[in-house]
Short mmCIF file of C-alpha atoms in Angstrom, two decimals:
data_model
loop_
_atom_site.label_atom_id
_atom_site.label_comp_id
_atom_site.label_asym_id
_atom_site.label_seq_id
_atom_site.Cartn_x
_atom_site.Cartn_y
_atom_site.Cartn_z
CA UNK A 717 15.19 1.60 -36.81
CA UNK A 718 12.07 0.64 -34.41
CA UNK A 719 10.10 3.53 -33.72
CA UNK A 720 10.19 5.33 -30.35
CA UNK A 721 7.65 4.47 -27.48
CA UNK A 722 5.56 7.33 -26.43
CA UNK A 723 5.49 8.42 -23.03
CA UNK A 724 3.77 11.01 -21.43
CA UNK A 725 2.75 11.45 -17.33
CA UNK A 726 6.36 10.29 -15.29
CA UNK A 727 5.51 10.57 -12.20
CA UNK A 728 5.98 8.15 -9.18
CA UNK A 729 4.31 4.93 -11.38
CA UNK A 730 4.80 6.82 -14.68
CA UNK A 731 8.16 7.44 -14.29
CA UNK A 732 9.10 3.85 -12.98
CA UNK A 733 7.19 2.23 -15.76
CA UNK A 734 8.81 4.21 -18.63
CA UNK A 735 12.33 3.39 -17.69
CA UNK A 736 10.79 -0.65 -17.41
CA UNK A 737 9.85 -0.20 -21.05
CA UNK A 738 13.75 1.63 -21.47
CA UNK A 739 15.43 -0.51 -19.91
CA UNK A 740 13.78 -3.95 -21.64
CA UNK A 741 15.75 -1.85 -24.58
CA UNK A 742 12.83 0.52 -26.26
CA UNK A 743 13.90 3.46 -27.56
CA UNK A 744 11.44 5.89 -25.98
CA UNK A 745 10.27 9.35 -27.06
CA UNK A 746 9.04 11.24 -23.10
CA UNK A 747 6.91 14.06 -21.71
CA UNK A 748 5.70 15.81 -18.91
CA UNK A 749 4.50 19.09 -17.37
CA UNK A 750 7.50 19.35 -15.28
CA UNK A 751 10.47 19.12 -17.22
CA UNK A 752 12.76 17.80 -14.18
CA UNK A 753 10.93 14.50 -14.63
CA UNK A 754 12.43 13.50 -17.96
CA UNK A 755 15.76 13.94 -17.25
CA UNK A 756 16.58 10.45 -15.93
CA UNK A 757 14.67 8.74 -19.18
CA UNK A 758 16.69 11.64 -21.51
CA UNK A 759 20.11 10.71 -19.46
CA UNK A 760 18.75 6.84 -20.84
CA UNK A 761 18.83 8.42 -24.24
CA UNK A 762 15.16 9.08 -24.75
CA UNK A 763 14.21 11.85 -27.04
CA UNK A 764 12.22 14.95 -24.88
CA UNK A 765 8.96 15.95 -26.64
CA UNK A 766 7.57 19.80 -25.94
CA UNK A 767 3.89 18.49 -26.18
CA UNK A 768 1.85 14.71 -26.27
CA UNK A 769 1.08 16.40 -30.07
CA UNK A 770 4.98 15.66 -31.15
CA UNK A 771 4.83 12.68 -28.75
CA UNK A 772 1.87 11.24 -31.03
CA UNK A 773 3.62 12.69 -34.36
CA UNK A 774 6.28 10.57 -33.86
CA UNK A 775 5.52 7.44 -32.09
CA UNK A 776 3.40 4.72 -32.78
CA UNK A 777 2.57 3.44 -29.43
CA UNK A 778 1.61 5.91 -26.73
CA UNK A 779 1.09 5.28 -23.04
CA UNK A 780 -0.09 8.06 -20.50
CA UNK A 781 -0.08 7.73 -17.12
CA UNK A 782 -1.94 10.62 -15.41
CA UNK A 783 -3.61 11.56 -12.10
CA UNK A 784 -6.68 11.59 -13.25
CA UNK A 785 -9.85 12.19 -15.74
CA UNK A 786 -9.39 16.02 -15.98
CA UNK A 787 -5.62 15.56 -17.23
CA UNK A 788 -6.35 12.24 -19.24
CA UNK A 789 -8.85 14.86 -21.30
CA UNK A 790 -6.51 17.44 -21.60
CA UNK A 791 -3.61 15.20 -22.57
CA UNK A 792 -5.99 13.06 -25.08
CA UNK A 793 -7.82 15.58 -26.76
CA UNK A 794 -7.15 18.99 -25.65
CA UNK A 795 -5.50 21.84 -27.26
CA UNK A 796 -1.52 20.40 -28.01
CA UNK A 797 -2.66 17.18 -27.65
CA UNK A 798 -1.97 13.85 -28.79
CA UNK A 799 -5.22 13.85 -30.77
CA UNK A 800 -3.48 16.42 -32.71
CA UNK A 801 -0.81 14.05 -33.61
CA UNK A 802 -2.38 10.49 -34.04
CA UNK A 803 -2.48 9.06 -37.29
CA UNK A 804 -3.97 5.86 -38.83
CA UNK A 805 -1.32 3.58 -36.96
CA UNK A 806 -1.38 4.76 -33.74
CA UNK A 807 -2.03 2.90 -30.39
CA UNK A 808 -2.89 4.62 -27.71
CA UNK A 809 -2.68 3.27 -24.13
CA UNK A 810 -3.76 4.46 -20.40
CA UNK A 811 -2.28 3.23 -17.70
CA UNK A 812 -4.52 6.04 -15.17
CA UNK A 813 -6.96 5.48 -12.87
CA UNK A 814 -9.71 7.24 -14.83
CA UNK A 815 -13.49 7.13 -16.27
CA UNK A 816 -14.20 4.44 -18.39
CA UNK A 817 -16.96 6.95 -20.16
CA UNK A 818 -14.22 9.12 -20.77
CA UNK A 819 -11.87 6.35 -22.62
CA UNK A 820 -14.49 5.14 -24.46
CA UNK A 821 -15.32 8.71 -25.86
CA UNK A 822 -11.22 9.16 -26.41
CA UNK A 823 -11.81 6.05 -28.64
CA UNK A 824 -14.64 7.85 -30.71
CA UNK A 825 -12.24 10.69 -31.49
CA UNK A 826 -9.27 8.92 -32.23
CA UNK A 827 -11.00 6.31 -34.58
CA UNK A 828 -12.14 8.57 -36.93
CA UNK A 829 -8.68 9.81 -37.40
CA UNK A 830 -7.81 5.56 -37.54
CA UNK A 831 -6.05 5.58 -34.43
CA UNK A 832 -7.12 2.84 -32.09
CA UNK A 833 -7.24 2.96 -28.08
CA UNK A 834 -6.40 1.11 -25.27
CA UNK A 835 -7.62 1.10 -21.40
CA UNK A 836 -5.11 -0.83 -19.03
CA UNK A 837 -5.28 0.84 -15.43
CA UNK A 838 -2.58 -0.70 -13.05
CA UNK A 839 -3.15 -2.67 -9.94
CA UNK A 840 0.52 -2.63 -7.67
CA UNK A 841 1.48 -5.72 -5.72
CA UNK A 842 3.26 -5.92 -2.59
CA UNK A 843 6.61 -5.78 -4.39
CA UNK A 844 5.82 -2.36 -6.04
CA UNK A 845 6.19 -1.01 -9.09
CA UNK A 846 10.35 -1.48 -9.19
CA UNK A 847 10.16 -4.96 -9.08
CA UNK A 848 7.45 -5.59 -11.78
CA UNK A 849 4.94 -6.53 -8.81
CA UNK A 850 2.00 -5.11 -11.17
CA UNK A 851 -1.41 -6.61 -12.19
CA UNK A 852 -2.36 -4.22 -16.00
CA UNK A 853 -6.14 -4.80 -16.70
CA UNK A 854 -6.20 -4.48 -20.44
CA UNK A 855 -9.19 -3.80 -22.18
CA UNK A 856 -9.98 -3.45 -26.01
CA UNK A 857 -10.25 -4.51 -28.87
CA UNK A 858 -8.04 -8.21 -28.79
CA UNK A 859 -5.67 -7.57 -31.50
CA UNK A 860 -4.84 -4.34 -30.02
CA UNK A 861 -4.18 -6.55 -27.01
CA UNK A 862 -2.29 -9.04 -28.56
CA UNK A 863 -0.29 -6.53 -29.93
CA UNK A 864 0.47 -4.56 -26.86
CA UNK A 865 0.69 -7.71 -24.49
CA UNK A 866 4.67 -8.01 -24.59
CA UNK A 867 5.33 -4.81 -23.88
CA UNK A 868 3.15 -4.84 -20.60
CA UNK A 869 5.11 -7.72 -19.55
CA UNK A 870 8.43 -5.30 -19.47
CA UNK A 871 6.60 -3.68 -16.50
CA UNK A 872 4.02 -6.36 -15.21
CA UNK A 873 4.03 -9.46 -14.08
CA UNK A 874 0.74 -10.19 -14.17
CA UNK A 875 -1.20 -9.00 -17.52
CA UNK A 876 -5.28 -9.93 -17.77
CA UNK A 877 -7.44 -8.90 -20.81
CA UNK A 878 -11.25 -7.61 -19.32
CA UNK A 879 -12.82 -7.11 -22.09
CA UNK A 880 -14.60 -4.31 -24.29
CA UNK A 881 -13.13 -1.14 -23.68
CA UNK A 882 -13.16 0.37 -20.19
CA UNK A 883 -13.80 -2.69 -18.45
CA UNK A 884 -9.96 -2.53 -17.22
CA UNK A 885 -11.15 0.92 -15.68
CA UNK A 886 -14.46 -0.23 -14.08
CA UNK A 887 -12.31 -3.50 -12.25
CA UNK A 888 -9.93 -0.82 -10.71
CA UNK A 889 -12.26 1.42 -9.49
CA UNK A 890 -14.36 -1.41 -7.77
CA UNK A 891 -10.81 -2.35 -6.24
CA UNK A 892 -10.18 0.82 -5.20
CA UNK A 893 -13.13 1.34 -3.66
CA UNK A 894 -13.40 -1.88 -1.62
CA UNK A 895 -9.33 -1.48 -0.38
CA UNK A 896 -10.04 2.38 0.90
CA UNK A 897 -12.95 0.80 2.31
CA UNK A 898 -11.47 -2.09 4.17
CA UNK A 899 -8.76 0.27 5.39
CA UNK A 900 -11.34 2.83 6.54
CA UNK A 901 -12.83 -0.19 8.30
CA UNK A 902 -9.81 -1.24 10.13
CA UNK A 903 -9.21 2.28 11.10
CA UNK A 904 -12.66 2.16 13.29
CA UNK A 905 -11.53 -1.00 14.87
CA UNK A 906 -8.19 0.77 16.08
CA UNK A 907 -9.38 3.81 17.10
CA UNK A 908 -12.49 2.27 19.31
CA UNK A 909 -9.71 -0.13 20.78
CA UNK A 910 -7.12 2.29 21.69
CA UNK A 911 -10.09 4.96 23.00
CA UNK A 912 -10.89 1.68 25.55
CA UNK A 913 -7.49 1.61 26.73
CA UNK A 914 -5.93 -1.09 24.55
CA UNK A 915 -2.35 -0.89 23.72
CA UNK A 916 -2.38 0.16 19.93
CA UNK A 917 0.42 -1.86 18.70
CA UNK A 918 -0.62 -5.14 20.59
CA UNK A 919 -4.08 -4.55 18.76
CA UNK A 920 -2.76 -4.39 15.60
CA UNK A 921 -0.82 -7.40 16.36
CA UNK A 922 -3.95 -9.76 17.40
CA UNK A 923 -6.16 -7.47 14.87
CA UNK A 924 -3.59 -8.89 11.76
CA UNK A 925 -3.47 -12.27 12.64
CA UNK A 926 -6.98 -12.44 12.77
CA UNK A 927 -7.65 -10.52 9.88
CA UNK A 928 -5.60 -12.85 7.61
CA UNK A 929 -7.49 -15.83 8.32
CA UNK A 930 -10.65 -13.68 7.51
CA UNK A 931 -9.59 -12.64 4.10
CA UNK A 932 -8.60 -16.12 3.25
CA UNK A 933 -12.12 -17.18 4.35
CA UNK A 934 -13.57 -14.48 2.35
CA UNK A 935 -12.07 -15.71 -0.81
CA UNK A 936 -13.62 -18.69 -0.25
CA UNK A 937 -16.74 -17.42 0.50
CA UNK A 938 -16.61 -15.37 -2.65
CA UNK A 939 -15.58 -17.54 -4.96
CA UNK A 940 -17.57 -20.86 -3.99
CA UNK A 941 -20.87 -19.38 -2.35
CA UNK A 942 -21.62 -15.91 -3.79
CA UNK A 943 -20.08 -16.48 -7.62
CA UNK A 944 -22.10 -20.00 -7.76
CA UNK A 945 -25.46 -18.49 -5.36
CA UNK A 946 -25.41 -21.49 -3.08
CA UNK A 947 -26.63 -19.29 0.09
CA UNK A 948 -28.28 -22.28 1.53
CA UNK A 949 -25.94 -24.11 3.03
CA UNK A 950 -24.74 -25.10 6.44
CA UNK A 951 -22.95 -21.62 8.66
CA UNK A 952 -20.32 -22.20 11.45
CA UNK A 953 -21.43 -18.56 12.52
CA UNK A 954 -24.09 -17.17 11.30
CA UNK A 955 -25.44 -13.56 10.97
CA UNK A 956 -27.29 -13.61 13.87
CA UNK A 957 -24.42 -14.20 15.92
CA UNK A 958 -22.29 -12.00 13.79
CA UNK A 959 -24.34 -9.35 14.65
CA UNK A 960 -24.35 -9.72 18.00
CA UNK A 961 -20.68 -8.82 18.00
CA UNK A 962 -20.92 -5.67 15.86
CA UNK A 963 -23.95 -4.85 18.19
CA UNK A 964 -21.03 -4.88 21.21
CA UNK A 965 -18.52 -3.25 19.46
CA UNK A 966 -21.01 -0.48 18.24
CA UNK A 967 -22.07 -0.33 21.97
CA UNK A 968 -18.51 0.17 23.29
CA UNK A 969 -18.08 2.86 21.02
CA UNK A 970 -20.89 4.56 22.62
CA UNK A 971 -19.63 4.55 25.59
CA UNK A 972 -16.84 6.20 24.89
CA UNK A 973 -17.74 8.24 22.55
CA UNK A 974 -16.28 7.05 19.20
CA UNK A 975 -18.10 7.67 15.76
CA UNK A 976 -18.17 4.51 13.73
CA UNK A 977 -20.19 4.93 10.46
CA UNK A 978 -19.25 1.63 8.96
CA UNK A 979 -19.78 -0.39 11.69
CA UNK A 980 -22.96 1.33 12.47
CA UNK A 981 -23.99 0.34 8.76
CA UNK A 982 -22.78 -2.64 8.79
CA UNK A 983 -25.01 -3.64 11.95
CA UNK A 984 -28.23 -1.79 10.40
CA UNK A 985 -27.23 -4.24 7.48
CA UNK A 986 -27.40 -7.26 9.38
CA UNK A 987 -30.58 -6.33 11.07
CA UNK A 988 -32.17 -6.07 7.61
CA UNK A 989 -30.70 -9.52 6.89
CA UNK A 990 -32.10 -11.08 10.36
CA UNK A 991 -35.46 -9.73 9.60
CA UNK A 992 -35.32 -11.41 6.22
CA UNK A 993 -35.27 -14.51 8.72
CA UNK A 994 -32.00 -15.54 7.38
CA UNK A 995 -30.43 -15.62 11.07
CA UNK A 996 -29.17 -18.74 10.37
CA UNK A 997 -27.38 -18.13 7.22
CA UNK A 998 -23.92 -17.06 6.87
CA UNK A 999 -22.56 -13.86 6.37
CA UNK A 1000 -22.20 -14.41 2.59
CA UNK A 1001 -26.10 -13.87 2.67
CA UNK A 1002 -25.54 -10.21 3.10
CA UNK A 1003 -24.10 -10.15 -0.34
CA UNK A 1004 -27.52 -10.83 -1.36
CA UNK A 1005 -29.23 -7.44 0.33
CA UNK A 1006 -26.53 -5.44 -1.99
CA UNK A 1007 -27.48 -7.75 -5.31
CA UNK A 1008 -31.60 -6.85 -4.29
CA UNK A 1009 -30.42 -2.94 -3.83
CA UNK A 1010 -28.62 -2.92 -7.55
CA UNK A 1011 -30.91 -5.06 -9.32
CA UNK A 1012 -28.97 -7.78 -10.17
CA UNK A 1013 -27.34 -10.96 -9.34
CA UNK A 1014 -23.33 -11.62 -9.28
CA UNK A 1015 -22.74 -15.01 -10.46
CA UNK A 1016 -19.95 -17.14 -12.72
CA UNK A 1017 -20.49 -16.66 -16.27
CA UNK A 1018 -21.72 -19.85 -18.10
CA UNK A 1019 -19.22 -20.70 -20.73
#
């Protein structure tokens, strides 16, 4: 008989990723603070565990899916645990957004007990979790990867391996980051719009059309200018410019009184670039004030 598939954390993506795994016919073994949340994967015939400890007992494979560091720790190693039930053949996979110090010290723990560990946060497409619209950054060791690969594909369809453990975790916080950004961005832009007297939904409207050529461009941008470093070349609009219409927008929120944080950054940022002298240059040249800043230099890997 195949051994049950571990399960613990079922809520919104938990939940709908353990009956993926159920459903592409696994028997599953399931757990989770609030009972209520099994029953669906127990009506599905999946055994209910009282702790991750008899989860980890009794399955080889074991996938958490948690809100975050504090109950990654506590499921990992604290007290009822699944470090209390690994054993020398036991894989170990988290699909939360978490720390990537904190897996890494998980793996520690659980190798001296021969366990092995896996980091695979999730990022969700535009078809959502239900219909397998899921990018899993896998990192690890690669036969650990190998090993788990087919059963991301019962809830992904997009599956990467990053690297040494944690890596997965550092690419979805950096994603994170810049979408909660961009949003944060956008919200500026609608608030200073509708605060000048701008119809909200007709903003959006020219706002969205606009902003999907942008992040088209951008791609570009990234991948053939900043990845390769070739700042140099010919811009259609450069900063200078660009900064001239921040400076506007900036000065229309003054007027009527809107805070704008980013774009106030953003302009101080291109004023830094302009004194640089690199007027000229396109905006992909800011990219080269944050590289200065950090110390180092984002650019394709040689192979």
């Amino acid at each position: 008989m195949m051994k049950p598939i571990g399960f613990v954390g079922l809520g919104t993506i938990g939940g709908m990723i353990a009956r993926h795994i159920q459903q592409a016919g696994h028997p599953m073994m399931v757990h989770d603070i609030r009972a209520a949340a099994c029953e669906s994967l127990i009506a599905g015939g999946a055994e209910h565990a009282q702790s991750p400890a008899e989860v980890a007992r009794n399955c080889q494979i074991v996938f958490t899916s948690l809100p975050g560091p504090p109950e990654v720790e506590q499921v990992a190693l604290g007290a009822g645990g699944l470090l209390e039930g690994v054993h020398d053949s036991s894989i170990y996979v988290d699909l939360s957004s978490s720390s990537a110090d904190l897996i890494r010290r998980i793996a520690g723990e659980y190798q001296l007990r021969g366990a092995r560990v896996m980091d695979a946060p999730l990022i969700v497409g535009k078809r959502g979790i239900a219909n397998k619209s899921v990018q899993v950054l896998a990192s690890g060791a690669t036969e650990v990867y190998a090993e788990m690969k087919p059963l991301f594909e019962t809830f992904a369809d997009t599956v990467v391996y990053t690297g040494e453990l944690g890596t997965g975790t550092v690419i979805k916080l950096a994603h994170n980051l810049v979408r909660r950004g961009i949003g944060l961005a956008i919200g500026e832009g609608l608030v200073l719009g509708a605060k000048a007297g701008v119809d909200p939904e007709l903003l959006w409207q020219c706002m969205h059309w606009g902003l999907d050529v942008q992040l088209q461009q951008l791609v570009k941008t990234i991948s053939e200018i900043v990845l390769n470093g070739d700042f140099e070349g010919p811009a259609s609009f450069g900063i200078g410019l660009s900064r001239k219409d921040v400076g506007l927008a900036t000065e229309l929120a003054r007027q009527h009184n809107v805070p704008m944080p980013i774009a106030t950054l953003v302009e101080q940022i291109m004023v830094h670039a302009i004194s640089r002298g690199w007027s000229e240059q396109s905006t992909a040249s800011l990219f080269r004030l944050q590289e200065e800043a950090a110390g180092i230099t984002v650019r394709k890997r040689k192979p």
